[in-house]
mmCIF file of C-alpha atoms and ligand atoms in Angstrom:
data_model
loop_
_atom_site.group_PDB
_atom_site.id
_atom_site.type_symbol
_atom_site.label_atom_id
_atom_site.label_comp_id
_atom_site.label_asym_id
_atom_site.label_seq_id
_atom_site.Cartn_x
_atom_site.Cartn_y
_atom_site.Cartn_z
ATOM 1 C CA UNK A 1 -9.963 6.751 -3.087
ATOM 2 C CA UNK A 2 -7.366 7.959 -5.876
ATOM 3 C CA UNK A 3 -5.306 4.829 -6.157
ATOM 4 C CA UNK A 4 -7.489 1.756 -6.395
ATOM 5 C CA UNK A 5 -5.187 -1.862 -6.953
ATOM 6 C CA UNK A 6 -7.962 -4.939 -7.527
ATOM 7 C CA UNK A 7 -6.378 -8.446 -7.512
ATOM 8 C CA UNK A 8 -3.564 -6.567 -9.826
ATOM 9 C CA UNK A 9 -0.622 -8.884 -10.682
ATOM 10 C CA UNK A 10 2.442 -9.133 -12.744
ATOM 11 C CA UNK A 11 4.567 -11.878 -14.476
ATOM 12 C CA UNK A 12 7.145 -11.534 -16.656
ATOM 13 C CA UNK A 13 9.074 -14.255 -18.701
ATOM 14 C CA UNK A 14 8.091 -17.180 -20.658
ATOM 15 C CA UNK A 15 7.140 -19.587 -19.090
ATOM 16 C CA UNK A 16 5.769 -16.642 -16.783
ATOM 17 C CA UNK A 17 7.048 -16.062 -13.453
ATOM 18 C CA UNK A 18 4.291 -14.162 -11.231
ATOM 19 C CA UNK A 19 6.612 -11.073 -9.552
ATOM 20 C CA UNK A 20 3.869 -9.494 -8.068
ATOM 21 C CA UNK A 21 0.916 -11.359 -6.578
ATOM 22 C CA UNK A 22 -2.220 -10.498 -7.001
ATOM 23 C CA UNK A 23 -2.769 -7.699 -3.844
ATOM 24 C CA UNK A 24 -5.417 -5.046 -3.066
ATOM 25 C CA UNK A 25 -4.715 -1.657 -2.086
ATOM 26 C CA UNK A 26 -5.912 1.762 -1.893
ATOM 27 C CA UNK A 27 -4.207 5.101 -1.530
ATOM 28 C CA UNK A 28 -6.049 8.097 -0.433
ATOM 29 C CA UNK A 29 -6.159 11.710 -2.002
ATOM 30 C CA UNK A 30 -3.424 13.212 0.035
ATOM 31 C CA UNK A 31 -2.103 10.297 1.399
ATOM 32 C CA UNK A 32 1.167 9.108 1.569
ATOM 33 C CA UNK A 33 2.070 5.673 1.648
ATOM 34 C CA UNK A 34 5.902 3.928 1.726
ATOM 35 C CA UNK A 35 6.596 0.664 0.346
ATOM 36 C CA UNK A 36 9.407 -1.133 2.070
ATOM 37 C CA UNK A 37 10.804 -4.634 1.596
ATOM 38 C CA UNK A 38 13.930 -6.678 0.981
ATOM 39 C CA UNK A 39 15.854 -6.156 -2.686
ATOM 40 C CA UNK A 40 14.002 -8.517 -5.330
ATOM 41 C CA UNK A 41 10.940 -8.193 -3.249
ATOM 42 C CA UNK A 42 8.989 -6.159 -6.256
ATOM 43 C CA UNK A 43 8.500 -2.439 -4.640
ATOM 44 C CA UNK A 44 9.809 -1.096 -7.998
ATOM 45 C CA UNK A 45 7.186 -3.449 -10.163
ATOM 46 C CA UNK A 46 4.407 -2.095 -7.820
ATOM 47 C CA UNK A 47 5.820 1.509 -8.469
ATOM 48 C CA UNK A 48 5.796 0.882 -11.608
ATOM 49 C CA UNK A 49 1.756 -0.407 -11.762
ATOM 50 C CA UNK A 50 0.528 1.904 -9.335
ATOM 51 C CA UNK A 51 2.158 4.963 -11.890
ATOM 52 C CA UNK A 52 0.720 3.439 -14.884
ATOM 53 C CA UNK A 53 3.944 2.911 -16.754
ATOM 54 C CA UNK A 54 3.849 -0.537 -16.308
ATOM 55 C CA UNK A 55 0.233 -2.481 -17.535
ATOM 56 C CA UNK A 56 -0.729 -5.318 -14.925
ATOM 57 C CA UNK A 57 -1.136 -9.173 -16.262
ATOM 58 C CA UNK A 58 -4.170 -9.332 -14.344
ATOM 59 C CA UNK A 59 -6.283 -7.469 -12.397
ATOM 60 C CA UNK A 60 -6.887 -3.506 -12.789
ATOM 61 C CA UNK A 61 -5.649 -0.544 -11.774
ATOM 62 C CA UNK A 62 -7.880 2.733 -10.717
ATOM 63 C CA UNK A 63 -6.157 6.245 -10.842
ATOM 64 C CA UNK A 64 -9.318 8.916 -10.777
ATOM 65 C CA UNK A 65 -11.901 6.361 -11.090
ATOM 66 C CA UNK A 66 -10.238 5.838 -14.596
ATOM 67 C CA UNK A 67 -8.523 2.297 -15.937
ATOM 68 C CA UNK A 68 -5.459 3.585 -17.424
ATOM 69 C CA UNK A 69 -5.761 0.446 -19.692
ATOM 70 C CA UNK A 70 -8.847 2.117 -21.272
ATOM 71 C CA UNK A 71 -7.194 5.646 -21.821
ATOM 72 C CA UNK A 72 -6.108 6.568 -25.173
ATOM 73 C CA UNK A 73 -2.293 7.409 -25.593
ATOM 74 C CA UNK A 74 -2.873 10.725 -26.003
ATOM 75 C CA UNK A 75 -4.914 10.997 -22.810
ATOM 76 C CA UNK A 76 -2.312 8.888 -21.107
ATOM 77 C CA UNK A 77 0.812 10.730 -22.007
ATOM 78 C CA UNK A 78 -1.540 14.228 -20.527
ATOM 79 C CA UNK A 79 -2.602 12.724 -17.174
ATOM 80 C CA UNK A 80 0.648 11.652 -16.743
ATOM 81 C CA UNK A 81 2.370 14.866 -17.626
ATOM 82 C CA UNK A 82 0.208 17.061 -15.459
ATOM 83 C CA UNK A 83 -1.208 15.202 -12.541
ATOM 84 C CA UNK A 84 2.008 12.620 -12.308
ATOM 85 C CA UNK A 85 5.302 12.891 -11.163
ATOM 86 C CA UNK A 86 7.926 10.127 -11.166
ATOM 87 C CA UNK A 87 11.670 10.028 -9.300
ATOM 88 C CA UNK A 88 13.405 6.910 -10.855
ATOM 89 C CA UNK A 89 16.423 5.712 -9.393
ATOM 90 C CA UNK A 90 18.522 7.164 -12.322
ATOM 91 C CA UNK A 91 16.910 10.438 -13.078
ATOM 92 C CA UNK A 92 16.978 10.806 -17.187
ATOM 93 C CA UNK A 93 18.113 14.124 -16.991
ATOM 94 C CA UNK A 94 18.859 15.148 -20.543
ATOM 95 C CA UNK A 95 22.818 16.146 -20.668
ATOM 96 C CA UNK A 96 22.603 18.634 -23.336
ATOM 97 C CA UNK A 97 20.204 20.529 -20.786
ATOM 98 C CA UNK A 98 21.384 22.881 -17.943
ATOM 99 C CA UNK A 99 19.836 22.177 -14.544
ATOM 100 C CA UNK A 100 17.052 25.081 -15.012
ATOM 101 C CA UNK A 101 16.486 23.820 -18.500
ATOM 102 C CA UNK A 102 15.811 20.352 -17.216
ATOM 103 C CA UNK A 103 13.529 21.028 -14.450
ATOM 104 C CA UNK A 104 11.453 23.811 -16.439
ATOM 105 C CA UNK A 105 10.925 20.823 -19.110
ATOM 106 C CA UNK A 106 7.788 19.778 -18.054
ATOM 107 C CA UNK A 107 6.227 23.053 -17.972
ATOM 108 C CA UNK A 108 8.238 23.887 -21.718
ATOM 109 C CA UNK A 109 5.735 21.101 -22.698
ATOM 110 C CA UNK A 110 2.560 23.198 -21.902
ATOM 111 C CA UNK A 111 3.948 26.306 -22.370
ATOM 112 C CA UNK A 112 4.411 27.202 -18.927
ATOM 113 C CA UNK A 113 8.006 27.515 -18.797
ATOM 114 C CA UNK A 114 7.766 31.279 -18.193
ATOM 115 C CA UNK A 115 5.078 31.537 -15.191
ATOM 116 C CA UNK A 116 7.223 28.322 -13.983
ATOM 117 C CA UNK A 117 10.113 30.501 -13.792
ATOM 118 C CA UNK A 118 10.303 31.749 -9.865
ATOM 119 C CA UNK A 119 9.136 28.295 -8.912
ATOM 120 C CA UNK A 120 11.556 26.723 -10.265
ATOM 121 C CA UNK A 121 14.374 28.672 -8.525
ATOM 122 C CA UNK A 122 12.579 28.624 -5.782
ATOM 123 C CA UNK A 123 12.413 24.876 -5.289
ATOM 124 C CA UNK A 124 16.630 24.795 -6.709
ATOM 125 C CA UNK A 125 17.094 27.204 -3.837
ATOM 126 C CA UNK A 126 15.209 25.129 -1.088
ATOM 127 C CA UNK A 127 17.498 21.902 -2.600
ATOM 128 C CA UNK A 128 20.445 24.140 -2.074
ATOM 129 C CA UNK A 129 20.847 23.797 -5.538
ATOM 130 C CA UNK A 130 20.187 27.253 -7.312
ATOM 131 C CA UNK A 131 23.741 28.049 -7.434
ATOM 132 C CA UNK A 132 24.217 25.123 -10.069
ATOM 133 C CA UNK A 133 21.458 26.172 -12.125
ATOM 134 C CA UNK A 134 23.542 26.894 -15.829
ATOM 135 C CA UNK A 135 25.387 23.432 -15.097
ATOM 136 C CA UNK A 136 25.107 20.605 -17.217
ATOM 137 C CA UNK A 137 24.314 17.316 -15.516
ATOM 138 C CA UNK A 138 27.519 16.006 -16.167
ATOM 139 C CA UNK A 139 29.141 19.200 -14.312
ATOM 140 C CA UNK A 140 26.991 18.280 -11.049
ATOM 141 C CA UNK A 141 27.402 15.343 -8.319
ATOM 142 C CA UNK A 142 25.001 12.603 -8.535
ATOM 143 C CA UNK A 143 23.221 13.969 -5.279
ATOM 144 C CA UNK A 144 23.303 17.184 -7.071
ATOM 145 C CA UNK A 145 21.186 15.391 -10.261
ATOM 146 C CA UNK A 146 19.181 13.434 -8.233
ATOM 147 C CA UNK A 147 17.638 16.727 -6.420
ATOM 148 C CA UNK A 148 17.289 18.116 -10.191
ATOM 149 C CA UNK A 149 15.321 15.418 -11.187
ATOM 150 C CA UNK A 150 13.358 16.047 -7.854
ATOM 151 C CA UNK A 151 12.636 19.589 -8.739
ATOM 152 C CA UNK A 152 11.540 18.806 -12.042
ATOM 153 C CA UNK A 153 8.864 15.852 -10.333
ATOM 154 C CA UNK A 154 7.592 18.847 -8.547
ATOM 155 C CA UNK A 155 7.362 21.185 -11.425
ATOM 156 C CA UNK A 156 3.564 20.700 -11.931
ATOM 157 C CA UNK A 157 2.711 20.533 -8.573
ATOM 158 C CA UNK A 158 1.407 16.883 -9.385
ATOM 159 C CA UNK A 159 -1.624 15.413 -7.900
ATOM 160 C CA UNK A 160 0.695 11.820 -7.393
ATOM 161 C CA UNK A 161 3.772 11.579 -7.003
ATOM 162 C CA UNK A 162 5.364 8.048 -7.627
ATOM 163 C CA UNK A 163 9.039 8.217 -6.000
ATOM 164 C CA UNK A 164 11.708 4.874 -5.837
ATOM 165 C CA UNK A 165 14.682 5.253 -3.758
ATOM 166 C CA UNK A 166 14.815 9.241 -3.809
ATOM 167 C CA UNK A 167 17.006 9.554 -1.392
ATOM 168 C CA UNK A 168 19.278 7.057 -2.590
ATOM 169 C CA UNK A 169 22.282 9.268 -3.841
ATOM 170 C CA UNK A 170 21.635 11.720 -1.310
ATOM 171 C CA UNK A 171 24.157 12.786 2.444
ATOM 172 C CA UNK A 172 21.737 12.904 5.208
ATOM 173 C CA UNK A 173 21.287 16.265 5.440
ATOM 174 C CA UNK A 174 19.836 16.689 1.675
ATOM 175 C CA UNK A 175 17.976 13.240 2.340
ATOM 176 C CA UNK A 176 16.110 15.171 5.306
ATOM 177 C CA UNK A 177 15.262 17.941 3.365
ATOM 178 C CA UNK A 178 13.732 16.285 0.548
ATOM 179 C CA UNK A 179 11.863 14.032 3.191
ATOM 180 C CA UNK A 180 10.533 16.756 4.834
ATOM 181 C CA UNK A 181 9.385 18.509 1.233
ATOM 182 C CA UNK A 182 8.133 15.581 0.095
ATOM 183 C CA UNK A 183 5.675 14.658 3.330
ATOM 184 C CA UNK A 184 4.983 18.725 3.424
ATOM 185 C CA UNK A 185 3.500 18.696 -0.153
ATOM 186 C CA UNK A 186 1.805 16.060 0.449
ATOM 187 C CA UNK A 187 -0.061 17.933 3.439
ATOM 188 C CA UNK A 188 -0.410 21.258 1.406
ATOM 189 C CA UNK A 189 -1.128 20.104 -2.002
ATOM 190 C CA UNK A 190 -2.926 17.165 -0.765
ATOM 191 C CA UNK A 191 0.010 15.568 -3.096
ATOM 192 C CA UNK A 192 -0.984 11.600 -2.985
ATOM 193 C CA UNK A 193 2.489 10.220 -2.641
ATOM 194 C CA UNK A 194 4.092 6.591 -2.670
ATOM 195 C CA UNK A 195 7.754 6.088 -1.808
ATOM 196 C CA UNK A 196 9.994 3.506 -2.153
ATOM 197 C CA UNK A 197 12.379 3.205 0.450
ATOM 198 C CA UNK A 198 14.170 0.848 1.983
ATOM 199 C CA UNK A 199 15.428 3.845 5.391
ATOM 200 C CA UNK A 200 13.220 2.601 7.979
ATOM 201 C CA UNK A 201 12.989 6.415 9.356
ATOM 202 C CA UNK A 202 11.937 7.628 6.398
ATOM 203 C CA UNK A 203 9.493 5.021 5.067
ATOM 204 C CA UNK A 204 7.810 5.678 9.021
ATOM 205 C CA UNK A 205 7.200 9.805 8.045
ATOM 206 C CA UNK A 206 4.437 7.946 5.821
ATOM 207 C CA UNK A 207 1.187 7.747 6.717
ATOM 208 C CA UNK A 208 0.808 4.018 6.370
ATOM 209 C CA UNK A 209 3.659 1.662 5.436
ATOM 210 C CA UNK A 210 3.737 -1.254 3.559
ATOM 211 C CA UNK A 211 6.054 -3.719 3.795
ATOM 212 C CA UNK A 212 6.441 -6.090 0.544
ATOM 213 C CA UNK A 213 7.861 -10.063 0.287
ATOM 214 C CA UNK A 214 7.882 -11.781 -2.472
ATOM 215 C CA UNK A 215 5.547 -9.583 -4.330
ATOM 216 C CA UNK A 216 3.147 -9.969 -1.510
ATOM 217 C CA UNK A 217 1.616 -7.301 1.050
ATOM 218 C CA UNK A 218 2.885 -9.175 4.417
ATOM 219 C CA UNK A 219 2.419 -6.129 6.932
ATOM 220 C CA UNK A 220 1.087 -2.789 7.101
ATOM 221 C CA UNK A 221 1.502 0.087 9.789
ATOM 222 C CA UNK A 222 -0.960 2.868 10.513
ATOM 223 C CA UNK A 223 0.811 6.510 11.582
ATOM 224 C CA UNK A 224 -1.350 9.325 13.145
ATOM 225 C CA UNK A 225 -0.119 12.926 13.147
HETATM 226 N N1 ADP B 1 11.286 -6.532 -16.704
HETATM 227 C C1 ADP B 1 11.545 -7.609 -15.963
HETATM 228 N N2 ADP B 1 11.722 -8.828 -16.509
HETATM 229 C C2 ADP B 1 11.972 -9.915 -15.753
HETATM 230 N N3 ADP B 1 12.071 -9.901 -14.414
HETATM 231 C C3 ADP B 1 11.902 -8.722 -13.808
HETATM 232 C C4 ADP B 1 11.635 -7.522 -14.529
HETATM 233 N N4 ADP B 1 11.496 -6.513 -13.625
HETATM 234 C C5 ADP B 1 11.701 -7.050 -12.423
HETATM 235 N N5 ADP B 1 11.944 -8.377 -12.515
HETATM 236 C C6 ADP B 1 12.203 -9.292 -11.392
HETATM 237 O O1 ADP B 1 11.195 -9.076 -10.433
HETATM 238 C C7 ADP B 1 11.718 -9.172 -9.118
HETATM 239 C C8 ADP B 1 11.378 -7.908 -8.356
HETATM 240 O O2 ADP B 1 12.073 -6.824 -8.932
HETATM 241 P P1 ADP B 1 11.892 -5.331 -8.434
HETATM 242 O O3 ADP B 1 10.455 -4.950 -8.538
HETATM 243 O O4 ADP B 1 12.868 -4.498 -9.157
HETATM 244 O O5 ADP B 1 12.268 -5.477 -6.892
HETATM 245 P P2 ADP B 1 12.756 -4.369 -5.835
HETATM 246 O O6 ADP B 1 12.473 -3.024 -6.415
HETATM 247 O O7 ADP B 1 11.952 -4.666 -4.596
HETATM 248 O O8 ADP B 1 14.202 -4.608 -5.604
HETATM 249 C C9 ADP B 1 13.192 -9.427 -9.265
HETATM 250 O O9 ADP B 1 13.415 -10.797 -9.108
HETATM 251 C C10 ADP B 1 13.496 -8.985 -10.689
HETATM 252 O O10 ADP B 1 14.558 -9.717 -11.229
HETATM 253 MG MG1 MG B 2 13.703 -1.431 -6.889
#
């Protein structure tokens, strides 16, 4: 198991207001789960757990057999940057960066940006993006930045990737292609991967879903194949 959730929970307010319940779950190396559920119904505050940028009120959370609680900050902030990769609904692109300049800043970080290179244009290219590469995010279309900041998730070739609403900004056709990236890396790379969604199509290409209410597991749904 690489994603282990035990009786984890989250408030927030005083007097405290418990958002997430306290649930179990496990994710499998590889595996890639979807979390579905109405608006308010706390798929971005389990995102947010399961990826460690959020710390539970109760309960634990396992990535690797390791309590992210127990890391230091230093060792944090490096598991994060090369096994992790996060999609946000707004994607922090930094404007001062072109497209290529954004996406190859996670590598920049490790001094990878060079070997990075070809990967980098090749993902652009298979986002039908490579074309806007010198752009500034405030030159491209916010489906445009949102498959930047997709590239730049994949940079590393992370272990997890944590993705909410991905497809959010996107036309169908570039929705479809990420999808089918996405679920493909997840086969090749044996890329762990949890999506948020709230398409019914695409939270089924997921090997199991999981449908959230009130901060509550109420269903889940095994896919073969
Ligand atoms: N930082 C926060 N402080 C207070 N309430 C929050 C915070 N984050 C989320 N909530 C509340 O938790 C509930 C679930 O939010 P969220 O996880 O964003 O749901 P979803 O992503 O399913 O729409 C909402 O009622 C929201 O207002
Ligand atoms: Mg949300």
């Amino acid at each position: 198991m690489t994603i282990i959730c035990q009786q984890l929970s989250k408030s927030f307010g005083d007097p405290p207001v418990q958002i997430i319940h306290p649930l179990e779950l496990q994710v499998s190396d590889g595996e890639f789960v979807s979390i579905s559920g109405m608006s308010g119904s706390g798929k971005s505050t389990l995102l947010y757990l399961m990826s460690t940028l959020d710390t539970p009120s109760s309960g634990q959370l396992l990535i690797d057999d390791v309590d992210p609680a127990a890391m230091s900050v230093d060792a944090l902030h490096r598991f994060r940057g090369e096994s992790i990769g996060f999609v946000f609904q707004f994607h922090y692109l930094l404007p001062e960066l072109t497209a290529l300049e954004n996406v190859l800043l996670p590598a920049r970080r490790w001094h990878r940006h060079q070997e990075k290179l070809p990967w980098a244009l090749e993902l652009l290219e298979r986002f039908d993006i490579v074309s806007e590469r010198d752009k500034r995010p405030s030159q491209l279309s916010g489906g445009q930045q949102q498959r930047v900041a997709i590239v730049r998730a994949l940079m590393m070739r992370p272990r997890y990737l944590f993705a909410d609403e991905p497809t959010g900004n996107l036309d169908s056709i570039n929705s479809k292609v990420v999808m089918d990236f996405l679920k493909q890396a997840s086969r090749e790379w044996r890329m762990t991967l949890v999506l948020v969604t709230h398409e019914p199509e695409y939270a089924a290409m997921a090997d199991r879903e999981i449908f959230l209410r009130d901060g509550s597991i109420v269903e889940e749904r095994l896919h073969s194949g």
